[in-house]
Coordinates of C-alpha atoms in Angstrom, one line a residue:
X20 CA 193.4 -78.0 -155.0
X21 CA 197.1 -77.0 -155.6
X22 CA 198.6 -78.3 -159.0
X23 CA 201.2 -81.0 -157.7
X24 CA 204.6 -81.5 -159.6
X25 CA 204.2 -82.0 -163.3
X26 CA 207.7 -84.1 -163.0
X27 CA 208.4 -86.4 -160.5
X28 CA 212.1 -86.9 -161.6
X29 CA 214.5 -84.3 -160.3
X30 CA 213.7 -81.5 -162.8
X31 CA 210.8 -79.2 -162.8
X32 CA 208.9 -77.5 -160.1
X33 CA 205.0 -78.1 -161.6
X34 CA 202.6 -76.3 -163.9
X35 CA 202.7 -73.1 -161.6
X36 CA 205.9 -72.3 -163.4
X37 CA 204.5 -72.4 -166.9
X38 CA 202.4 -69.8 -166.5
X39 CA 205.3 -67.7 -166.1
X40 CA 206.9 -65.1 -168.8
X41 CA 207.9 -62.3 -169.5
X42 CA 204.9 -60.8 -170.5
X43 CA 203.4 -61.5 -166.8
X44 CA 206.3 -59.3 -165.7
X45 CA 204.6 -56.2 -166.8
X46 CA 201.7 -56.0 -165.1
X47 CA 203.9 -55.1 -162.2
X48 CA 203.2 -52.0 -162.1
X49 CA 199.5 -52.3 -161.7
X50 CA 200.4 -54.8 -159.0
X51 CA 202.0 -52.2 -157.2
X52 CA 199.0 -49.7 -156.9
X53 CA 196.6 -52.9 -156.6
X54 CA 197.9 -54.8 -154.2
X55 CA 200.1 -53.6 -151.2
X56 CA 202.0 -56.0 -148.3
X57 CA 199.8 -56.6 -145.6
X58 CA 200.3 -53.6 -142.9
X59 CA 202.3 -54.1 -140.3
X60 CA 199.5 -53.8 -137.6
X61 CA 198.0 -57.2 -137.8
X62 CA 199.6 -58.8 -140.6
X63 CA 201.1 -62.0 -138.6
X64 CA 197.3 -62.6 -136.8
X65 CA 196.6 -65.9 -137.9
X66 CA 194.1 -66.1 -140.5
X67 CA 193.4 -69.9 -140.8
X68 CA 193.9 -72.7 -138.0
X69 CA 195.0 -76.3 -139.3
X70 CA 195.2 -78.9 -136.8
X71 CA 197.1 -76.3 -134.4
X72 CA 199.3 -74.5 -137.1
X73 CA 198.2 -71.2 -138.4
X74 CA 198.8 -69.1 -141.9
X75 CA 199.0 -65.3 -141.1
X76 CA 197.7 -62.5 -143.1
X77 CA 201.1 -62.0 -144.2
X78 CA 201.3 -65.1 -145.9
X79 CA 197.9 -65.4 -147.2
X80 CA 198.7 -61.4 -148.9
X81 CA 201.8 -62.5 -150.1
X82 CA 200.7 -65.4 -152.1
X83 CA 197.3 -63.3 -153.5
X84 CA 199.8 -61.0 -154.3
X85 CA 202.2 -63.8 -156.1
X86 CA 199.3 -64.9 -158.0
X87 CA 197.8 -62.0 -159.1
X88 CA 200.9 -61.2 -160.9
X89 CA 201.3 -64.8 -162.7
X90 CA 197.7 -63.5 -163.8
X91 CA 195.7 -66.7 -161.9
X92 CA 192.2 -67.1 -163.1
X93 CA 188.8 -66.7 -160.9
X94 CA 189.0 -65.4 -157.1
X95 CA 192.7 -65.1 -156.6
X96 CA 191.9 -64.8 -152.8
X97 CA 190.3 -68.1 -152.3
X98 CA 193.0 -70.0 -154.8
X99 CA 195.8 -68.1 -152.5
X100 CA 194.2 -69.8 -149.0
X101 CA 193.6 -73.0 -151.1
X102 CA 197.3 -73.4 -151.8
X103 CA 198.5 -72.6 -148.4
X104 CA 196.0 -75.0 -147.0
X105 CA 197.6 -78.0 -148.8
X106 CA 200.9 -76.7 -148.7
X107 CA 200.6 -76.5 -144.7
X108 CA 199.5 -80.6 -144.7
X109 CA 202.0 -81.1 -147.6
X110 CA 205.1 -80.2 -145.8
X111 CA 203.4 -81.6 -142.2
X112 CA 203.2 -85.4 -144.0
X113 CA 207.0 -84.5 -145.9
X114 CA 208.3 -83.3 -142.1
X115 CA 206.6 -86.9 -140.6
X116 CA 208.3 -88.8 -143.5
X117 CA 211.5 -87.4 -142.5
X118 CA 211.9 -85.1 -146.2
X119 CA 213.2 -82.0 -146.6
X120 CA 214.4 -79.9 -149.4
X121 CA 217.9 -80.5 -150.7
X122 CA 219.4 -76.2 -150.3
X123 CA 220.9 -76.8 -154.0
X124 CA 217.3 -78.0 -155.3
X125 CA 215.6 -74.9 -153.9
X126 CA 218.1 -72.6 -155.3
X127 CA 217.5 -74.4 -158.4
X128 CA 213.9 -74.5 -159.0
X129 CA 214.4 -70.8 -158.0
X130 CA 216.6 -70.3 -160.8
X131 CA 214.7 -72.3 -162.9
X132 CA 211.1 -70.3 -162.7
X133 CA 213.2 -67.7 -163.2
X134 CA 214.0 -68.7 -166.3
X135 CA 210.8 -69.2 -168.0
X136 CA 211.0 -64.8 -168.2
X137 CA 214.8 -65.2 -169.3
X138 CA 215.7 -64.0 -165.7
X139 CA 218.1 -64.3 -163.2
X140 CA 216.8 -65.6 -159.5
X141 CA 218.1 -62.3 -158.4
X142 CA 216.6 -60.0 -161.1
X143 CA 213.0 -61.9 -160.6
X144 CA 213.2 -61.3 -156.3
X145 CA 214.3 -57.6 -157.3
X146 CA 210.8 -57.5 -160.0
X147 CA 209.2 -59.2 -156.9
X148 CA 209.8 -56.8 -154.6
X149 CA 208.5 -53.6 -156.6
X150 CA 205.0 -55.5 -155.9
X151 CA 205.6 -55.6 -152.4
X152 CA 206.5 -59.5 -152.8
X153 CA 209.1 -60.6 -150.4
X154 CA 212.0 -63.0 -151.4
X155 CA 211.7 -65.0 -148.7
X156 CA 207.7 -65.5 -149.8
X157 CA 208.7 -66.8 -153.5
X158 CA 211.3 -68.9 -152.0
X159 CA 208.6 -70.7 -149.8
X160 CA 206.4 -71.4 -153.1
X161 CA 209.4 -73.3 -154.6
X162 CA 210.3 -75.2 -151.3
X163 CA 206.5 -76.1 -151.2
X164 CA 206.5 -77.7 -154.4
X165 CA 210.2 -79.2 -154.4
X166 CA 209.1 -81.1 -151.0
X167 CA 206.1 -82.2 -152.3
X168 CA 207.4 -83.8 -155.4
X169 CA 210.3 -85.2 -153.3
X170 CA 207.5 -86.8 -150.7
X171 CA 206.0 -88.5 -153.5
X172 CA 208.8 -89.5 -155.4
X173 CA 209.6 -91.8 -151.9
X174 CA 206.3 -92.3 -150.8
X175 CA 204.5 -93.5 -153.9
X176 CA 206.7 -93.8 -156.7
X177 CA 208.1 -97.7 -156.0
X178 CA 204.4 -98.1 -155.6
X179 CA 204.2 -97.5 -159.2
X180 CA 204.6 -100.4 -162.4
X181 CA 204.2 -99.6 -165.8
X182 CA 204.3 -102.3 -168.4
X183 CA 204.9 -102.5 -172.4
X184 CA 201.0 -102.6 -172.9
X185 CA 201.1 -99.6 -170.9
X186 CA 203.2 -97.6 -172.6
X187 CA 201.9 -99.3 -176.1
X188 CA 199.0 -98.0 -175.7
X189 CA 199.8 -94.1 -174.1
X190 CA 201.7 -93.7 -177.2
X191 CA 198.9 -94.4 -179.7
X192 CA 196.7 -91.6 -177.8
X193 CA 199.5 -89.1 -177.1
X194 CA 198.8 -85.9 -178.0
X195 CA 202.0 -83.8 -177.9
X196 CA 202.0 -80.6 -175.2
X197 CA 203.4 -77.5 -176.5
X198 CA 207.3 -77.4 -175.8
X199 CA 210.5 -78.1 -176.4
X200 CA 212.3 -81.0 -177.1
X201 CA 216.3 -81.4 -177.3
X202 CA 218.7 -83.7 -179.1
X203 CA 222.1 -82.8 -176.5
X204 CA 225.3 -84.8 -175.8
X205 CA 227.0 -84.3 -172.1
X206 CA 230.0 -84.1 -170.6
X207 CA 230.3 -84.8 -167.0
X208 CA 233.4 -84.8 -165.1
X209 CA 234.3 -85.3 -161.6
X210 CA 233.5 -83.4 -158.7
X211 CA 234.4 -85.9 -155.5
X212 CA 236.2 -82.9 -153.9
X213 CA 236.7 -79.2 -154.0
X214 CA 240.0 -79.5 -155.6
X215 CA 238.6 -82.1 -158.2
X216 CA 235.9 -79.4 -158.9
X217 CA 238.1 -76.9 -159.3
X218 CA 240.2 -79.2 -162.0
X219 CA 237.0 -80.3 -163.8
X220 CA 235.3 -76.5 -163.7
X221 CA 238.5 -75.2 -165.4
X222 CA 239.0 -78.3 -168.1
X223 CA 234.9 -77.1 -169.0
X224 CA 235.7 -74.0 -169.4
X225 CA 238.3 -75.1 -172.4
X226 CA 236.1 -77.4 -173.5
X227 CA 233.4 -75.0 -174.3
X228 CA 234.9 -74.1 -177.4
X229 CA 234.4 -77.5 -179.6
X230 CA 232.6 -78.5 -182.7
X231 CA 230.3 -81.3 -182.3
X232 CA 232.9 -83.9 -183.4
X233 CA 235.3 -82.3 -180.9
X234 CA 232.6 -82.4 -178.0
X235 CA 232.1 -86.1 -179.2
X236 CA 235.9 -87.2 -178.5
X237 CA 236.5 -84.9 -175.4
X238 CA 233.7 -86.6 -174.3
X239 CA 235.1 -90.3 -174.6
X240 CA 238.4 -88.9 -173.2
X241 CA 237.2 -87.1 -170.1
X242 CA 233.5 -87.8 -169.4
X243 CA 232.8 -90.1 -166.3
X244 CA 229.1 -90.4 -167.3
X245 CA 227.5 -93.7 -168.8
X246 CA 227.1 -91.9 -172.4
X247 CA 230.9 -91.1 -172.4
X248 CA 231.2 -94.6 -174.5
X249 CA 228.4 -92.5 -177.4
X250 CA 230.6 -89.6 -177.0
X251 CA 228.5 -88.4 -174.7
X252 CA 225.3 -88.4 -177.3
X253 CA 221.8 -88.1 -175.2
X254 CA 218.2 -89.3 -176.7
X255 CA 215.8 -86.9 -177.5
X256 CA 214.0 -85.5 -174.5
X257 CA 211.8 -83.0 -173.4
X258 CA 213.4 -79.7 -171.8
X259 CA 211.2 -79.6 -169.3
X260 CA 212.6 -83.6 -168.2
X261 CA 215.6 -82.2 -167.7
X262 CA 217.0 -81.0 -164.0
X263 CA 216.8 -77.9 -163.2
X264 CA 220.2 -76.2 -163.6
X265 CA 220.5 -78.4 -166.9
X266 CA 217.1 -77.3 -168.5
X267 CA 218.2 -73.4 -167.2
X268 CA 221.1 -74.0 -169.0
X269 CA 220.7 -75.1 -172.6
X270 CA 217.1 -73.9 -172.7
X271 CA 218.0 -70.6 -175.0
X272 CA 221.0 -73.1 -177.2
X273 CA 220.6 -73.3 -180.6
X274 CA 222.0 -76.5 -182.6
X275 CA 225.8 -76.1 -182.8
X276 CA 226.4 -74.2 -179.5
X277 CA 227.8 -75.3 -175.9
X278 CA 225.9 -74.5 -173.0
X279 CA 227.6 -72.9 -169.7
X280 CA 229.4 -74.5 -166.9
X281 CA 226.4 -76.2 -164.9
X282 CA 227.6 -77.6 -161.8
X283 CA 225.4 -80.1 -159.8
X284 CA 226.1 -82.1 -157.0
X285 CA 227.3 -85.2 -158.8
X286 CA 229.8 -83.3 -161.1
X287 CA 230.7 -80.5 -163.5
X288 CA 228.6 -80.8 -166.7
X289 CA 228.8 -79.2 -170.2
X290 CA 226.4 -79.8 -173.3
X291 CA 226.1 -79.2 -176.5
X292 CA 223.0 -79.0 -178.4
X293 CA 222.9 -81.4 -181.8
X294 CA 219.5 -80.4 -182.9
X295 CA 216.2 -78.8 -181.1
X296 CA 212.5 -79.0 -181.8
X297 CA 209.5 -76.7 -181.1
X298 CA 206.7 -78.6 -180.5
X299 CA 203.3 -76.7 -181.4
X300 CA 201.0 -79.2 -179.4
X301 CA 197.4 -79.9 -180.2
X302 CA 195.5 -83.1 -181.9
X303 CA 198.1 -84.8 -184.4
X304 CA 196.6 -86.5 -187.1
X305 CA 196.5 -90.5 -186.8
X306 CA 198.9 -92.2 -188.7
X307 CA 197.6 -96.2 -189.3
X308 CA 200.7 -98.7 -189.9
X309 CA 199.9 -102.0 -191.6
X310 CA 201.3 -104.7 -193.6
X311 CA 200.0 -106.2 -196.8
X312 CA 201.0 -110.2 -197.7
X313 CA 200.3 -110.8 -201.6
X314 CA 199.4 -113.9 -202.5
X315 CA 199.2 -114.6 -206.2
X316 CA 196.1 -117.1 -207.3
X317 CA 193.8 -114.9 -205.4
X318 CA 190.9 -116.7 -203.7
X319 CA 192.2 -120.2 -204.1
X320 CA 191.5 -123.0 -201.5
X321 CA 195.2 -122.8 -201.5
X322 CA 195.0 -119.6 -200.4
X323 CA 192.2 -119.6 -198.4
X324 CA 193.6 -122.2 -196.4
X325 CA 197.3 -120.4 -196.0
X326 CA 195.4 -117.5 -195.0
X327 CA 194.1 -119.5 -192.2
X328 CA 197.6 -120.5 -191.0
X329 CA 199.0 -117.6 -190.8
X330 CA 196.2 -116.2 -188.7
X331 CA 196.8 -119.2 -186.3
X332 CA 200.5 -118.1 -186.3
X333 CA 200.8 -114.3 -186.2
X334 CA 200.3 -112.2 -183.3
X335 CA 202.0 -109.3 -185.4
X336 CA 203.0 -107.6 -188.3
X337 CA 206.8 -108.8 -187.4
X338 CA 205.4 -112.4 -187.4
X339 CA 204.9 -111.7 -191.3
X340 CA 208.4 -111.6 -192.2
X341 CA 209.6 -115.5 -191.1
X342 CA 206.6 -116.2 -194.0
X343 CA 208.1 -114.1 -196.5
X344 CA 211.1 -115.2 -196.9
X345 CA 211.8 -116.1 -199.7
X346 CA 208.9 -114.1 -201.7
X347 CA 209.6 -111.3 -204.0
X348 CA 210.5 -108.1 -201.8
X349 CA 207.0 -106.8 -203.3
X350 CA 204.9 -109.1 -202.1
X351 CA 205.4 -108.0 -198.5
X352 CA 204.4 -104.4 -198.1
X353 CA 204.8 -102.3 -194.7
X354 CA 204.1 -98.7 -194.2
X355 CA 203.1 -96.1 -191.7
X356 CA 201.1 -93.4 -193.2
X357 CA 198.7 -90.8 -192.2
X358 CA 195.4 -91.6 -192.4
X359 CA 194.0 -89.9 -195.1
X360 CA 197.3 -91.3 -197.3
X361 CA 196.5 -94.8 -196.7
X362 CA 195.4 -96.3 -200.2
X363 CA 191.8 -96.8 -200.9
X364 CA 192.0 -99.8 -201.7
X365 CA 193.1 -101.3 -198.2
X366 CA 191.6 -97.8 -195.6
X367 CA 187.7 -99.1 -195.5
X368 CA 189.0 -102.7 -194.6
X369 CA 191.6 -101.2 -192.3
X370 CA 188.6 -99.2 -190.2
X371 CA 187.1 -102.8 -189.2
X372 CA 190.4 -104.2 -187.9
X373 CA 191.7 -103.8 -184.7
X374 CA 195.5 -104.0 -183.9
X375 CA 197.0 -107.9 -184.8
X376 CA 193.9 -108.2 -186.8
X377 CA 194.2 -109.8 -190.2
X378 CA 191.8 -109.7 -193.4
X379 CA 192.1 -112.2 -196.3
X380 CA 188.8 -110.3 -198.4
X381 CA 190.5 -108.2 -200.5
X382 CA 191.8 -109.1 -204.1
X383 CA 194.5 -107.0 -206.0
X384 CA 193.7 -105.7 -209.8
X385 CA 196.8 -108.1 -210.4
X386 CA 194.4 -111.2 -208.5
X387 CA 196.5 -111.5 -205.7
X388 CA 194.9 -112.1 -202.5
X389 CA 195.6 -109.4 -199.9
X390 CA 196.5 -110.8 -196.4
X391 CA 196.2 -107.4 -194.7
X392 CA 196.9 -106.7 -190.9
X393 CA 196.7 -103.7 -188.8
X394 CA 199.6 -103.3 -186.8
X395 CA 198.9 -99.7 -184.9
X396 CA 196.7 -96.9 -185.1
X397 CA 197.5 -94.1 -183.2
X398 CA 198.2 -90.2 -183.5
X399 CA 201.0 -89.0 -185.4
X400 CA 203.6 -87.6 -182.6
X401 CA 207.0 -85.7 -182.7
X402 CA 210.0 -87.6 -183.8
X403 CA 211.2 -86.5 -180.7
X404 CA 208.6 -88.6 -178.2
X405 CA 210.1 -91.6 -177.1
X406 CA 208.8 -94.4 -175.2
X407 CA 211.0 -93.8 -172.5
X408 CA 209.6 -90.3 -172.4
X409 CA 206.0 -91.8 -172.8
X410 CA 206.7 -94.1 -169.6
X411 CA 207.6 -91.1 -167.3
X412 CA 204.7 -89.3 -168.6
X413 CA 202.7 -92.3 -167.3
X414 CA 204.5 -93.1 -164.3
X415 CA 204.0 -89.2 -163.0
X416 CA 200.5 -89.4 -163.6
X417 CA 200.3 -92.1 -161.6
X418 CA 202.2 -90.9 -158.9
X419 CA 200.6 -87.4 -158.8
X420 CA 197.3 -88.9 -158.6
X421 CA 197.9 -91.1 -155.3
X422 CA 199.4 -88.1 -154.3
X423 CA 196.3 -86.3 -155.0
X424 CA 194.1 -88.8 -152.9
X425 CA 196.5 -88.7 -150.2
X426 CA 196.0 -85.2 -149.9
X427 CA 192.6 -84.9 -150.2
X428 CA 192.4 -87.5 -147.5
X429 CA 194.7 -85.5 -144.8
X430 CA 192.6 -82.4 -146.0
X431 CA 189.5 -84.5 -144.8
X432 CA 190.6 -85.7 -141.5
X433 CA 192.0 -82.2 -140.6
X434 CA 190.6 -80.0 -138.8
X435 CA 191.0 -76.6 -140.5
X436 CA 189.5 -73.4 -139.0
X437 CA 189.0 -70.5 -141.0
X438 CA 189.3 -67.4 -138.9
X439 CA 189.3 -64.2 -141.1
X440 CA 187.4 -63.5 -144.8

């Protein structure tokens, strides 16, 4: 099957794009003596028949030859009339639903694949075309993708809930994908007209200039977005979250610089980058958070017995706090640590305790008793992962995988004829 959107939010146009770089662009020239446009005798005869609608030769060439040069494992052939197979019943169910692609959101996603070979739209159709790859071919891979992520962003994204538990429990699992994340504040200002846009295009273009603390006030003066009262400060997210034209944009900024003029349907928009981070992926190490009580007398009825209350009372680490008040600050210890940092004294006790869990076992050198409680274990992630980001991770997933069954289910009931191998 066809890898669906990775981001069901307006930016992004799936994983197809990230297998594109630079280094893909030079196996054009064996692309050129390898694979040819399909001749002219023949090459609209329909290769495959799907409930009446047909895929030519032409197309089916055109995407082998697309694929071949993003380097596509296994038989290219088959994964080319896969594609076009789903595609065909994607943008069928998308034309039933009443969805097409926004012209501005093709040109992005265009621009934005592009991108990931730190090329123009233009200068990638031009590299295209040497491998006998039409424009007009490329432009229907992006459409495909952009109307399929818009079809399930109506369909089955309000089907979609995520609670805190949810998202609780992603982020002690996450394992961070390779990337980058970005730490931007915006500008946006107004675009209602032509001769507003005009206004707001050339006050960007003076504003391009400023120091972060500059940015920060032009952004309270003249900003019309929501983050104009943080002078226009932005949480961490991840590039690839952002639109299109945006994540074009500031993808090649380094901390300190302004981005170019990006200009979207809702307004005229300028960043500037505060701070970025490279994320190197793979299994982070688990970090364990927990809270120690000391209670001095040790393993007094006294204690035994307060040790029972407070497991009646607390659900939680934060719990703990209301009970120590009024204790020496060092009688109430909370940390997050990496695993193998947690002291030895409290890890083996740790391992047989779930989250909320509390112990009352353990006895300090001092003969205090140790009311210990786990309040997370999970992996160690980027400062830059955020809940929020966590929840769109979870909600996409979702959303791509009742997109999934959707399409497998139209590909079942269809009747598809293969005419040509």
């Amino acid at each position: 099957m066809r890898t669906t959107a990775a981001g069901i939010g307006k930016g992004g146009i799936g994983n197809r794009a990230r297998r594109f770089g630079a280094a893909m662009l030079l196996g054009l020239g064996a692309l050129v003596a390898q694979l040819a446009p399909a001749q002219a005798q023949g090459q609209f005869s329909p290769v495959v028949r799907i409930d009446g609608n047909v895929i030519t030769a032409y197309e089916l060439s055109q995407r082998q030859a697309f694929l071949t040069l993003l380097r596509a494992p296994g038989d290219v052939r088959a994964l080319a009339l896969d594609q076009l197979i789903n595609e065909a019943l994607q943008m069928r169910e998308a034309a039933r639903a009443g969805i097409v692609a926004e012209e501005e959101d093709i040109t992005a996603g265009m621009e934005e694949f592009a991108a990931r070979g730190n090329l123009s739209a233009d200068q990638l159709v031009q590299l295209l075309a040497q491998g006998g790859i039409a424009a007009e071919s490329f432009r229907d891979f992006v459409t495909a993708g952009i109307t399929w992520r818009d079809f399930l962003r109506e369909v089955f994204l309000p089907k979609v809930s995520i609670s805190q538990s949810d998202i609780d429990a992603a982020m002690a699992v996450s394992v961070p994908e390779p990337g980058t994340r970005v730490l931007l504040s915006e500008i946006i200002l107004p675009a209602a007209d032509d001769a507003s846009r005009k206004a707001s295009r050339a006050r960007a273009d003076r504003l391009r200039d400023l120091d972060e603390a500059g940015f920060a006030d032009a952004a309270m003066r003249f900003s019309v977005g929501p983050s104009r009262n943080n002078g226009g400060k932005m949480k961490w997210l991840d590039i690839e979250a952002l639109p299109a034209p945006v994540s074009a944009a500031v993808r090649g900024l380094e901390p300190g610089q302004t981005s170019r003029v990006v200009e979207v349907e809702d307004g005229v928009r300028l960043y500037y980058m505060r701070d970025r981070e490279e994320v190197s992926g793979g299994e982070p190490r688990i970090a364990v958070e927990y809270a120690a009580l000391l209670l001095p007398g040790g393993q007094s009825g006294a204690n035994v017995d307060e040790a029972a209350r407070i497991r009646e009372r607390v659900t939680s680490c934060d719990d703990l706090y209301p009970i120590a008040r009024g204790l020496p600050p060092e009688q109430l210890v909370r940390e997050t640590l990496p695993e193998s940092q947690v002291p030895g004294a409290y890890a083996g006790e740790l391992n047989l305790l779930d989250p909320g869990e509390i112990s009352a076992r353990l006895t300090t050198s001092s003969g205090a008793m140790v009311v210990l409680m786990l309040c997370s274990r999970g992996n160690e992630l980027p400062r830059s992962l955020t809940e929020e980001m966590v929840e769109e991770q979870i909600r996409n997933r979702r959303v791509t995988t009742l997109g999934q069954a959707f399409l497998e289910e139209q590909r079942a009931n269809a009747h598809i004829e293969i005419l040509g191998q």
